[in-house]
Coordinates of C-alpha atoms in Angstrom, one line a residue:
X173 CA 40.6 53.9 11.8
X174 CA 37.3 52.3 11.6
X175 CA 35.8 50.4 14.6
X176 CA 35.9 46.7 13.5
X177 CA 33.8 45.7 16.1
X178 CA 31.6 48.3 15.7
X179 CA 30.8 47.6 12.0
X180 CA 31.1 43.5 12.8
X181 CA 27.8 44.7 15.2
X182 CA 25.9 46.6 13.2
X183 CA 26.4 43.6 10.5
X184 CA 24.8 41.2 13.1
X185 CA 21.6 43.4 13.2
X186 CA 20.9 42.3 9.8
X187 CA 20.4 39.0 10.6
X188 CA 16.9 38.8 12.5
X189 CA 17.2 37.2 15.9
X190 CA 15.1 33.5 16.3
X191 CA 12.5 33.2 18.1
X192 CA 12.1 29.5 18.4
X193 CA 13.4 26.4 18.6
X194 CA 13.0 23.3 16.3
X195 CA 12.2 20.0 17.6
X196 CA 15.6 19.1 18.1
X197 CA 15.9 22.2 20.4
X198 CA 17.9 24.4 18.1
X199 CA 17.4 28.2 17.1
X200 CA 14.9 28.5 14.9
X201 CA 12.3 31.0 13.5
X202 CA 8.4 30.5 13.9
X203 CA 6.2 30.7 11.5
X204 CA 2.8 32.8 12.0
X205 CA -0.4 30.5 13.0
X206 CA -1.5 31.4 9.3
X207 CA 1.6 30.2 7.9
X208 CA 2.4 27.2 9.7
X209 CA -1.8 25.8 9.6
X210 CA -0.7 26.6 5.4
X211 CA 2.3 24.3 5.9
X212 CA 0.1 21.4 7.5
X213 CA -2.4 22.0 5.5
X214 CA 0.2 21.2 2.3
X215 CA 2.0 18.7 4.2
X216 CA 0.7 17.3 7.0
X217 CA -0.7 13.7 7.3
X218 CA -2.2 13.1 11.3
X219 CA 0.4 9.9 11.1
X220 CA 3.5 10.1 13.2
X221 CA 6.5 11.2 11.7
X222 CA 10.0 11.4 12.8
X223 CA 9.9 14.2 15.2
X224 CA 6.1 14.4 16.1
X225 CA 3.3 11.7 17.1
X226 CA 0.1 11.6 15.6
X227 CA -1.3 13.3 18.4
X228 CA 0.8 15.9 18.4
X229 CA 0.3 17.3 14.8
X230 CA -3.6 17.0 16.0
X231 CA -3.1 18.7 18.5
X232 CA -0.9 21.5 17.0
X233 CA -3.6 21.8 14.0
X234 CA -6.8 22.3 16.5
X235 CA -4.5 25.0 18.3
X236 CA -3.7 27.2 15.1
X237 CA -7.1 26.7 13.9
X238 CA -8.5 28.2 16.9
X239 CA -5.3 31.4 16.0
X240 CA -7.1 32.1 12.5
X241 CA -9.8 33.7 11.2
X242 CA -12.6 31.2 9.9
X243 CA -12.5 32.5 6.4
X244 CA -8.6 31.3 6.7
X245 CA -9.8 28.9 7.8
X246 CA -11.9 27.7 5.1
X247 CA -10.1 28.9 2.4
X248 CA -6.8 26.6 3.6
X249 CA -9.7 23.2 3.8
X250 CA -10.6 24.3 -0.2
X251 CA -6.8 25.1 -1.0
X252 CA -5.7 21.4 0.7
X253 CA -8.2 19.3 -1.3
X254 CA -8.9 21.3 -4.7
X255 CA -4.3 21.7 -5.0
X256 CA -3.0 19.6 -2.6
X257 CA -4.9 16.7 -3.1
X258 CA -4.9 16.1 0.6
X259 CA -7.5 13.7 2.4
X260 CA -7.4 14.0 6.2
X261 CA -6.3 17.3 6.5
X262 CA -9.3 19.1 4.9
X263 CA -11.8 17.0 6.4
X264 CA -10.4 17.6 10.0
X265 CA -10.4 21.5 8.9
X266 CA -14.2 21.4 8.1
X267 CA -14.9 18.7 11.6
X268 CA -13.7 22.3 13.3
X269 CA -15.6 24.7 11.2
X270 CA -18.7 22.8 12.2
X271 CA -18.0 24.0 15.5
X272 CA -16.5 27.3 14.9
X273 CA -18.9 28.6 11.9
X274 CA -21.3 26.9 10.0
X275 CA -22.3 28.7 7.6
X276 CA -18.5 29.3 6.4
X277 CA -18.9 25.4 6.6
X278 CA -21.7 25.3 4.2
X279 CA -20.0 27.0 1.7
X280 CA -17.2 25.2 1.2
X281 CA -18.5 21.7 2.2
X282 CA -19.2 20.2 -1.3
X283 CA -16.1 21.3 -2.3
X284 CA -14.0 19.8 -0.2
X285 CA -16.2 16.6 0.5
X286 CA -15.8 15.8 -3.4
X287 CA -15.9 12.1 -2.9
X288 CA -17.6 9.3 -0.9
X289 CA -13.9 8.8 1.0
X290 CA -14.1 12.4 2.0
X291 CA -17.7 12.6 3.6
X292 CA -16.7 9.6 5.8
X293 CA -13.5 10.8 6.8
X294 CA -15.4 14.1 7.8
X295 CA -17.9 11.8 9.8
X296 CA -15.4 9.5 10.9
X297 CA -13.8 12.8 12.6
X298 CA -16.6 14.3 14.0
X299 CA -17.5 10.8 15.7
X300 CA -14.4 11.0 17.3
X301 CA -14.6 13.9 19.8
X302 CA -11.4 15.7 18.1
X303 CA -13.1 18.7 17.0
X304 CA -15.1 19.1 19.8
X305 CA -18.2 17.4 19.1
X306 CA -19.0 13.6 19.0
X307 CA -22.4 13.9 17.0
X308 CA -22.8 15.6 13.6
X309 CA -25.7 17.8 14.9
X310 CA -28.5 19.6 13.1
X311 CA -26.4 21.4 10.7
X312 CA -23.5 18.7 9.3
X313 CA -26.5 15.8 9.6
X314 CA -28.1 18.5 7.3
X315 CA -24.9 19.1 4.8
X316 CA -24.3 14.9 4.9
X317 CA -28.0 14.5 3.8
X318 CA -27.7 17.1 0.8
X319 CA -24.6 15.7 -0.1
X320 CA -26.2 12.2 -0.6
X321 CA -29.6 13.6 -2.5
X322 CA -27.5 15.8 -5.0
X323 CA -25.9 12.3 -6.0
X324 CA -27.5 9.3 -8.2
X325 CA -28.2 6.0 -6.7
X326 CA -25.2 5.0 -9.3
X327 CA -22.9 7.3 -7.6
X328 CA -23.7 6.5 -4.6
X329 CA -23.4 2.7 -4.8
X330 CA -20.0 3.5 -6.2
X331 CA -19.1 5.9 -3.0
X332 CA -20.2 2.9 -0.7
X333 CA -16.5 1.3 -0.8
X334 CA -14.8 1.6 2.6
X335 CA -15.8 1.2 6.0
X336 CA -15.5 2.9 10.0
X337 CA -17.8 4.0 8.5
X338 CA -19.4 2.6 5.9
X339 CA -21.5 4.7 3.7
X340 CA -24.6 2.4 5.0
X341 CA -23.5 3.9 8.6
X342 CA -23.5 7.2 7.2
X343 CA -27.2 6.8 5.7
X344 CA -28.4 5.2 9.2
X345 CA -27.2 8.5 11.2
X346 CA -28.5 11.1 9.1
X347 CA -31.8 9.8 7.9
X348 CA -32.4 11.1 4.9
X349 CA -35.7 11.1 3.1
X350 CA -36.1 9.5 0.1
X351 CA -38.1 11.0 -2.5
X352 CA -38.5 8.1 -5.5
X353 CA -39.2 4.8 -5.2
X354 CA -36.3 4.0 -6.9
X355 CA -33.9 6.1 -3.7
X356 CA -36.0 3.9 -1.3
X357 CA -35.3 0.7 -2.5
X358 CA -31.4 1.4 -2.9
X359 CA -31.0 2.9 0.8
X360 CA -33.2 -0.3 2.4
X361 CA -30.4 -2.6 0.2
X362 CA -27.1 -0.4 1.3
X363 CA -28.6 -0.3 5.2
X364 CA -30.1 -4.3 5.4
X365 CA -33.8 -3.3 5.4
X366 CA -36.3 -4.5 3.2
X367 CA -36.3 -3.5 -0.1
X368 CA -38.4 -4.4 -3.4
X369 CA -35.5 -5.9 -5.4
X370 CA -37.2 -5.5 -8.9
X371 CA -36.5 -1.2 -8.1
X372 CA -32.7 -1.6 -7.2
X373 CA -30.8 0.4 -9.9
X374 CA -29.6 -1.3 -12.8
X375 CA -25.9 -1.5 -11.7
X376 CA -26.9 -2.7 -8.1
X377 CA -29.0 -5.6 -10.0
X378 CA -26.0 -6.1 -12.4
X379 CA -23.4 -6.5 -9.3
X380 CA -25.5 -8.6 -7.2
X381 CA -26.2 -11.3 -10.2
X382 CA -22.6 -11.2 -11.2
X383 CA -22.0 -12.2 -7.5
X384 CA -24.1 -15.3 -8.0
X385 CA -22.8 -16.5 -11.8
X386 CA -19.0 -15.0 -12.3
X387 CA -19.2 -16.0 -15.5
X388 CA -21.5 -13.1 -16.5
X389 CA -20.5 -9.7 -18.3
X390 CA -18.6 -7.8 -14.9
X391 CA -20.1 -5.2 -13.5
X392 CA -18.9 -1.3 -13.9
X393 CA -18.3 -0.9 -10.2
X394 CA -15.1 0.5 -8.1
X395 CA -12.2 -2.4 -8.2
X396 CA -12.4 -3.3 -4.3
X397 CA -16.2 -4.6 -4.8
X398 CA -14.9 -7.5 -6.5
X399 CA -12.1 -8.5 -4.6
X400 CA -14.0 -10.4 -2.0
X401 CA -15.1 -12.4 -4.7
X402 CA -13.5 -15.9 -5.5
X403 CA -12.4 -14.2 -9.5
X404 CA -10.2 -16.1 -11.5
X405 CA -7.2 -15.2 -14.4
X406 CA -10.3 -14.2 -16.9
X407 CA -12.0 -11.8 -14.6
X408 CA -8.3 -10.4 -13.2
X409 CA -7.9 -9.7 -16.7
X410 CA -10.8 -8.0 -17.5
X411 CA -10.5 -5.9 -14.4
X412 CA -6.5 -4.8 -15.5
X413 CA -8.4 -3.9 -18.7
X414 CA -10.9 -1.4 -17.6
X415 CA -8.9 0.1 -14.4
X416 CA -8.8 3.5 -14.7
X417 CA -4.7 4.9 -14.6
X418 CA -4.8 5.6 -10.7
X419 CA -5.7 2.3 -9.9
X420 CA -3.8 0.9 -12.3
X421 CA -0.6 2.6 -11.0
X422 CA -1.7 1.1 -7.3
X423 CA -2.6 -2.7 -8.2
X424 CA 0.3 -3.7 -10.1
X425 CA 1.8 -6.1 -7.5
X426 CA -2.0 -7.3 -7.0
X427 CA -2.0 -8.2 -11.2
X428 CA 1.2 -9.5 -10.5
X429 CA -0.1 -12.4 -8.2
X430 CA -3.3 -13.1 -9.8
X431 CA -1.3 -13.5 -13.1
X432 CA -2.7 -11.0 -15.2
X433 CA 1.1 -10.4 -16.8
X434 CA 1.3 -13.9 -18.0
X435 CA -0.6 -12.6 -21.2
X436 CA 1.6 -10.2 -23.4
X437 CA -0.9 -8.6 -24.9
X438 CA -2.0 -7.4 -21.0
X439 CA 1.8 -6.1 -20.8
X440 CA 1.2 -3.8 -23.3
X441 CA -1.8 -2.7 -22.6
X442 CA -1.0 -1.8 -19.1
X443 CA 2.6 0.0 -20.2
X444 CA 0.5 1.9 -22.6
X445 CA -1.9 2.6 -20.3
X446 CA 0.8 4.2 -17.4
X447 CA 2.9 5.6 -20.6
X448 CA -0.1 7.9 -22.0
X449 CA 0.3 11.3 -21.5
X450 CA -3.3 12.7 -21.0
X451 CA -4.1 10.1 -18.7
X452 CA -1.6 11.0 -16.3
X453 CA -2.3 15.0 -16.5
X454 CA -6.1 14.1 -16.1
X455 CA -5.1 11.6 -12.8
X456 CA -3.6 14.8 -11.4
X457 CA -0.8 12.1 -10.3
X458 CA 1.9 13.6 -7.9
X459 CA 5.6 12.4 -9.0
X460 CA 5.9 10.7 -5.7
X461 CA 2.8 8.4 -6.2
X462 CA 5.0 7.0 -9.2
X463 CA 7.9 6.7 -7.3
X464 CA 5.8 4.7 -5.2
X465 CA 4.8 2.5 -7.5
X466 CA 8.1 1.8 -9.0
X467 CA 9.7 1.5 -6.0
X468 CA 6.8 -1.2 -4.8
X469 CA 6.2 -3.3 -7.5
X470 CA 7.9 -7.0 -6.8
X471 CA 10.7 -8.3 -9.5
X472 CA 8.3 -10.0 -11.6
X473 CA 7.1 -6.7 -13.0
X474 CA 7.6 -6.6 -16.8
X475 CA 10.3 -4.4 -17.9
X476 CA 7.9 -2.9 -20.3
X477 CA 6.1 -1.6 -17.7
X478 CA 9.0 -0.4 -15.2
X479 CA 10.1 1.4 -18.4
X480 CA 6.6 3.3 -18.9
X481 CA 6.7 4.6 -15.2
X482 CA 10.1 5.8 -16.0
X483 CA 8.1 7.6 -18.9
X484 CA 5.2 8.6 -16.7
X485 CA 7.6 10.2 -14.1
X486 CA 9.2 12.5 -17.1
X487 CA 5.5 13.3 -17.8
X488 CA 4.4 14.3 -15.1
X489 CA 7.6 16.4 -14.1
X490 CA 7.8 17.9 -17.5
X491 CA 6.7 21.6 -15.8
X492 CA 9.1 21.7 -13.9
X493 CA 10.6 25.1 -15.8
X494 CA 14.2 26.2 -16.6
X495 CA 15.4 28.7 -14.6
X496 CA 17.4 31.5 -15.5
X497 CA 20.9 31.5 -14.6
X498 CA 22.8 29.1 -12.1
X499 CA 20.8 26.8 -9.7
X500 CA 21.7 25.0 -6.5
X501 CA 19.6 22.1 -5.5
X502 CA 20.4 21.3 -1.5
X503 CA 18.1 17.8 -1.0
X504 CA 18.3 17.3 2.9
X505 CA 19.6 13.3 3.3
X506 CA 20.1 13.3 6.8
X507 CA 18.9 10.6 9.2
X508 CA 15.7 12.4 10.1
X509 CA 14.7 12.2 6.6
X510 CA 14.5 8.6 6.4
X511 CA 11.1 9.2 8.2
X512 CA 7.8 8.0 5.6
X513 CA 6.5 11.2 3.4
X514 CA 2.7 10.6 5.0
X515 CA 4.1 9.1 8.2
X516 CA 3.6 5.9 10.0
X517 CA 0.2 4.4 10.4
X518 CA -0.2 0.2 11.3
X519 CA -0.7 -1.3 7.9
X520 CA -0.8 1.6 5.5
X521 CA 2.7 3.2 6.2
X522 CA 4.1 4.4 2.7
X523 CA 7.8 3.2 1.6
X524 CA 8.6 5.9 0.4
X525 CA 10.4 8.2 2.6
X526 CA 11.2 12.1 2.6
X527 CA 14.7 11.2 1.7
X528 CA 12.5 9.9 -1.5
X529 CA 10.8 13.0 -2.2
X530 CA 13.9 15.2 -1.5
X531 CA 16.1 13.3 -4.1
X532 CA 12.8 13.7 -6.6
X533 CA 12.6 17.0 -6.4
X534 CA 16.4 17.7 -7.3
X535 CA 16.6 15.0 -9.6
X536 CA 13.3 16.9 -11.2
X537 CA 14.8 20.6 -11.3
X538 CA 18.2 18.7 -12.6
X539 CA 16.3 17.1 -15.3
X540 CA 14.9 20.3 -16.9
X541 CA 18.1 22.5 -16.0
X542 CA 21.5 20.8 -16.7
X543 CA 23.7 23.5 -15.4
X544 CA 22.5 23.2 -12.1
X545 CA 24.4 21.9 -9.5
X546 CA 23.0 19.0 -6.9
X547 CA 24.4 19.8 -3.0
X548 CA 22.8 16.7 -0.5
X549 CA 23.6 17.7 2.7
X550 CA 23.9 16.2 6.1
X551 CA 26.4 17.0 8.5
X552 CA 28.4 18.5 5.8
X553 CA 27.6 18.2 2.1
X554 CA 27.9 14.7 0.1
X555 CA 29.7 14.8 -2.8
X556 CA 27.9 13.2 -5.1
X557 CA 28.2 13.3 -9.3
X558 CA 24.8 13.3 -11.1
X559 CA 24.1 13.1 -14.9
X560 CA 21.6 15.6 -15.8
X561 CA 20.7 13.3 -18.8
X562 CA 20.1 10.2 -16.7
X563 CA 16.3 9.8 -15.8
X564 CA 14.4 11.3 -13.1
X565 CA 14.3 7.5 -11.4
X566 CA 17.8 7.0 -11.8
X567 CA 19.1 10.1 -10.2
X568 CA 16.8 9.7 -7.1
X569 CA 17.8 7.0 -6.3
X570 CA 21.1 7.9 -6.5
X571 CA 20.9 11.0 -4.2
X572 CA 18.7 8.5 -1.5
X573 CA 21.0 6.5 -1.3
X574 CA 23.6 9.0 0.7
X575 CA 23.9 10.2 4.2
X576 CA 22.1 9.2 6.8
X577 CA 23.8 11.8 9.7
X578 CA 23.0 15.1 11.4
X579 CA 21.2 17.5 9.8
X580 CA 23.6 21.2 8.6
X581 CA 21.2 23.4 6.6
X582 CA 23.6 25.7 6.5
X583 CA 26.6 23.6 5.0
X584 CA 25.9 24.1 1.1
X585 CA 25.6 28.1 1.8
X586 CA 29.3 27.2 3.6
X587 CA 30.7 25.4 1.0
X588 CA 29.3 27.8 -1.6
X589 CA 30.4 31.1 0.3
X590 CA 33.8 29.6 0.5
X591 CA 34.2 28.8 -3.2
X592 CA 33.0 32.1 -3.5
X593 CA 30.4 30.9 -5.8
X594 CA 27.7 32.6 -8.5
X595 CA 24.6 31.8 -8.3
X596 CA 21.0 33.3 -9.6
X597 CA 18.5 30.4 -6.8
X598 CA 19.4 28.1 -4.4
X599 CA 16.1 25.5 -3.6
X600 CA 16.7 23.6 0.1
X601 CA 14.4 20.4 0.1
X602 CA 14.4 19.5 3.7
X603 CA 12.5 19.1 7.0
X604 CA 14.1 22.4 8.0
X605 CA 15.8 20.2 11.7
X606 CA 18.9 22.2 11.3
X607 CA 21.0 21.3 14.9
X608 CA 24.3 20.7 13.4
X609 CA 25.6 24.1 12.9
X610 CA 23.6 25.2 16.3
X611 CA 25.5 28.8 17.4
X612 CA 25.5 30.8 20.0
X613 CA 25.1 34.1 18.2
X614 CA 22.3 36.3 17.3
X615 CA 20.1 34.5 14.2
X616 CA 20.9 30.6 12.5
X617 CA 23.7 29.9 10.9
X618 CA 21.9 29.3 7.6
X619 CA 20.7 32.8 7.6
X620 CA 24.4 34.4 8.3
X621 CA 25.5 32.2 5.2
X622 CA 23.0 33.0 3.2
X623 CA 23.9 37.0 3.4
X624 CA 27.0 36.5 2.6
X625 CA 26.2 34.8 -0.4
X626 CA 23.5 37.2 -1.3
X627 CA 25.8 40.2 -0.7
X628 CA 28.1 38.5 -3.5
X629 CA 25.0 37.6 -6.2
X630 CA 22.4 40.5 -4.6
X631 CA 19.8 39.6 -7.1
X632 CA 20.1 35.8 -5.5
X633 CA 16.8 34.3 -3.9
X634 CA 16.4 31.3 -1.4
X635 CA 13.7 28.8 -1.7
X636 CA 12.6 26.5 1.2
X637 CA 10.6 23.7 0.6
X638 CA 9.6 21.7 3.9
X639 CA 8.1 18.6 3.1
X640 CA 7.2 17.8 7.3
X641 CA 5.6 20.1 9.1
X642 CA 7.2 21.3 12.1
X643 CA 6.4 25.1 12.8
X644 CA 9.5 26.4 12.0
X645 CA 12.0 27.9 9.5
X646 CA 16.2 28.2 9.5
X647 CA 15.3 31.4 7.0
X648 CA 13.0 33.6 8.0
X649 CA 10.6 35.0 5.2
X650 CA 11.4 38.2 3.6
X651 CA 12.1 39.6 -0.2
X652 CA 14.6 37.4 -1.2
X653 CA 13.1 34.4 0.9
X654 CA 10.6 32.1 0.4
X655 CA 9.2 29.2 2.3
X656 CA 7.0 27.2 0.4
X657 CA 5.3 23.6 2.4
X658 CA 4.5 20.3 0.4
X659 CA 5.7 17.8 -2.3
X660 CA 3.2 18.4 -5.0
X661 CA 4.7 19.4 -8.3
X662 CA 2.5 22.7 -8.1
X663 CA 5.7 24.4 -5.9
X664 CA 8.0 24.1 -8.7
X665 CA 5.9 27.0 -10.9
X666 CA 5.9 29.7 -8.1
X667 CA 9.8 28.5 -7.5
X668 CA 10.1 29.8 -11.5
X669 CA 8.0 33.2 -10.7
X670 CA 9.8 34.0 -7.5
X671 CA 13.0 33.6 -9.3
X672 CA 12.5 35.8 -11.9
X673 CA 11.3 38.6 -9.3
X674 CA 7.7 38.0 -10.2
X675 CA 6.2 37.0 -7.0
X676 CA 6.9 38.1 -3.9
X677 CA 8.0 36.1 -0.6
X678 CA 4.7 35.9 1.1
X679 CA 2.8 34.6 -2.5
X680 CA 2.2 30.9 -1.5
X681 CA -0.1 32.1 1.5
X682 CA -1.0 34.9 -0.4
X683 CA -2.3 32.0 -3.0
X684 CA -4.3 30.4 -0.5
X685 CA -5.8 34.0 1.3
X686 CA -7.1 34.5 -3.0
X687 CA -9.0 31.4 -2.8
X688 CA -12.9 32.3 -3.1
X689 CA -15.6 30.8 -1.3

């Protein structure tokens, strides 16, 4: 007779041991330094979120920058701007490659400081000590200064929105050298020296006359400029009309008070404006920014408009693909969750939280493949009905408005194992805090579920999308498992590859190892 516990053994050994613990001190596995920089990179946000303070994630960043190579390193700063439209992340990234290697620096630096916001965020951080440097130095003061001349006094003036610093402090540090008369005039204007107006670019003249007479023509310049000014309903107006679609999306409660929605014919401009499908591919607008807005905006919005985000959200989910065979969507609604996507910062925190996201990204993969089946989870899974056909608004909010408990990652994998279920993917949206179904035994619970459920569908693959960064997994990475970090709508095409067994586990860092500089 066969040696049960023999066999029971050697079926344990499958299952890799963890080698870490989560934040809430459960088993865990650890990512690699290369990995888990790749998930902060995607994810990460230098606020505090639920588990981890500001400081912390800083500090965890500088100490798996120092674990990689600088080529990594550089190719993860490029791979966080250029797909993941991050901000603070890739500047911090370049602040250390100023110390660690220049000339890798050099190469990517215009690339990654693609906008005035960027090059002071970059200077902002290397003022502050964090890298390990509190000046630019010869070489950044160099790459600042050639990032200013290969710009027009236009663009430039354009850039100069913001402050700590200012683009006017930014000038003042590095010095550079005019070489027109026309570049001489414009820096003594931005830094308060003297300056012969009559060579001031013609949109600097423009602005600074419309600032005297505001009945005028208004001046082609970012929307913030003219906020400080005392504008009425005629110049609101005119504003709404020639926003651009971001800043459409993220001024609609300003409109709001300043009346610009008392004209109909603005209602429809603006709904046709958020509704139009080219715009919103070219603002490269991630599905959360929307849910953002519609979440936001007060309850005088117009109903036209509320509808056209609806609209907009379809649009800009629209690649999510159908998948092949039966899909299990596992959004994560536990208490943890109801942290803010980008975290907490005084004044700026975002209201939307992960839970958010999560209940997106199923509603999203629901919208495009009806057979699949929606499993929230918290300490056990919700059961919750969703209508494939309903839109992508209404079914998130549906699934964020559950649970609110412990976290179980491996409880959908339970109940599915015990209904002895089919299944071709399942996709866990979570922040991967499993403590719930914390064992004793060799591996996490979610990975002993998960081979029993691949030993009954063998072709079956695992996705896990962590939208926090915390440094570990409850499934470790191998063929039939992938990890993937972030909340862009980029994920959901290597989701479709990997489940057809055309990419293998490792291809979202292999992605960002391909990137050329």
């Amino acid at each position: 007779m066969a040696n049960k516990k023999l066999f029971s053994s050697l079926k344990n050994k499958m299952i890799p041991a963890t080698d870490a613990r989560n934040e809430e001190g459960a088993p865990a596995y650890g990512l690699s330094p290369e990995a888990a920089l790749a998930q902060y990179a995607a994810t990460g946000c230098l606020n505090t979120t639920y588990y981890a303070a500001a400081d912390e994630q800083l500090g965890l960043v500088l100490q798996l920058a120092e674990q990689v190579e600088t080529d990594f390193l550089a190719r993860v700063a490029v791979y966080s701007r250029e797909q993941g439209n991050m901000k603070d992340m890739p500047a911090l990234l370049c602040a250390v490659l100023s110390v660690k290697d220049q000339k890798t620096l050099a190469r990517i630096f215009h690339r990654v400081m693609d906008n005035g916001r960027m090059l002071r965020n970059f200077v902002q951080i290397l003022r502050s000590g964090a890298a390990g440097r509190k000046s630019l130095g010869t070489g950044p003061k160099r790459l600042v200064r050639e990032w200013l001349e290969y710009r027009g006094e236009e663009a430039l003036f354009k850039a100069s929105v913001g402050n700590d610093p200012s683009l006017a402090d930014v000038v003042k540090m590095v010095h550079p050298k005019p070489k027109t008369k026309i570049r001489e005039a414009f820096y003594g204007y931005l830094v308060g020296r003297e300056f012969d107006p009559e060579l001031l670019p013609d949109l600097v003249r423009h602005y600074e006359k419309f600032k005297q007479d505001l009945s005028g023509p208004m001046p082609d310049v970012p929307f913030e400029m003219l906020t400080a000014l005392e504008l009425g309903p005629r110049e609101w107006k005119e504003i709404a009309r020639n926003a651009g679609w971001q800043m459409t999306r993220m001024n609609l409660n300003t409109f709001i008070r300043h009346g610009v929605f008392t004209d109909q014919e603005m209602v429809r401009l603006v709904a046709q404006r958020l509704g139009d499908r080219e715009a919103i591919k070219k603002a490269r607008v991630f599905p959360y920014q929307l849910l953002i807005a519609y979440k936001s905006a007060g309850p005088e919005l117009p109903q036209e408009i509320r509808e056209s985000l609806q609209e907009a959200m379809e649009t800009a989910t629209e690649n999510v693909p159908a998948i092949a065979g039966q899909v299990y969507v596992c959004p994560d609604v536990s208490g943890s969750m109801s942290s803010p996507i980008t975290g907490r910062r005084r004044g700026s925190t975002s209201a939307v939280r992960c839970i958010d996201v999560a209940a997106l990204a199923a509603a999203s993969i629901l919208r495009q493949n009806p057979q699949a089946q929606v499993l929230p989870f918290e300490n056990d899974v919700v059961n919750l009905s969703l209508n494939p056909r309903d839109s992508i608004m209404t079914n998130a909010d549906k699934l964020a408005g559950v649970g609110g408990g412990g976290t179980n990652c491996s409880a959908p994998l339970t109940r599915l194992n015990k209904q002895k279920a089919k299944g071709e993917l399942v996709v866990f949206i979570s922040d991967n805090e499993s403590w719930v179904d914390a064992g004793v035994g060799r591996g996490t619970q979610t990975m002993h579920q998960w081979n029993h459920f691949q030993k009954r569908n063998p072709q079956a693959r695992l996705v896990c999308i962590d939208i926090q960064p915390y440094r570990t997994t409850q499934a470790q990475e191998r063929e039939d498992i992938m990890n993937i970090g972030g909340f862009s709508d980029q994920v959901f095409g290597v989701i479709s590859l990997f489940a057809a067994g055309r990419l293998g586990s490792g291809h979202w860092l292999e992605k960002i190892k391909m990137v050329e500089i």
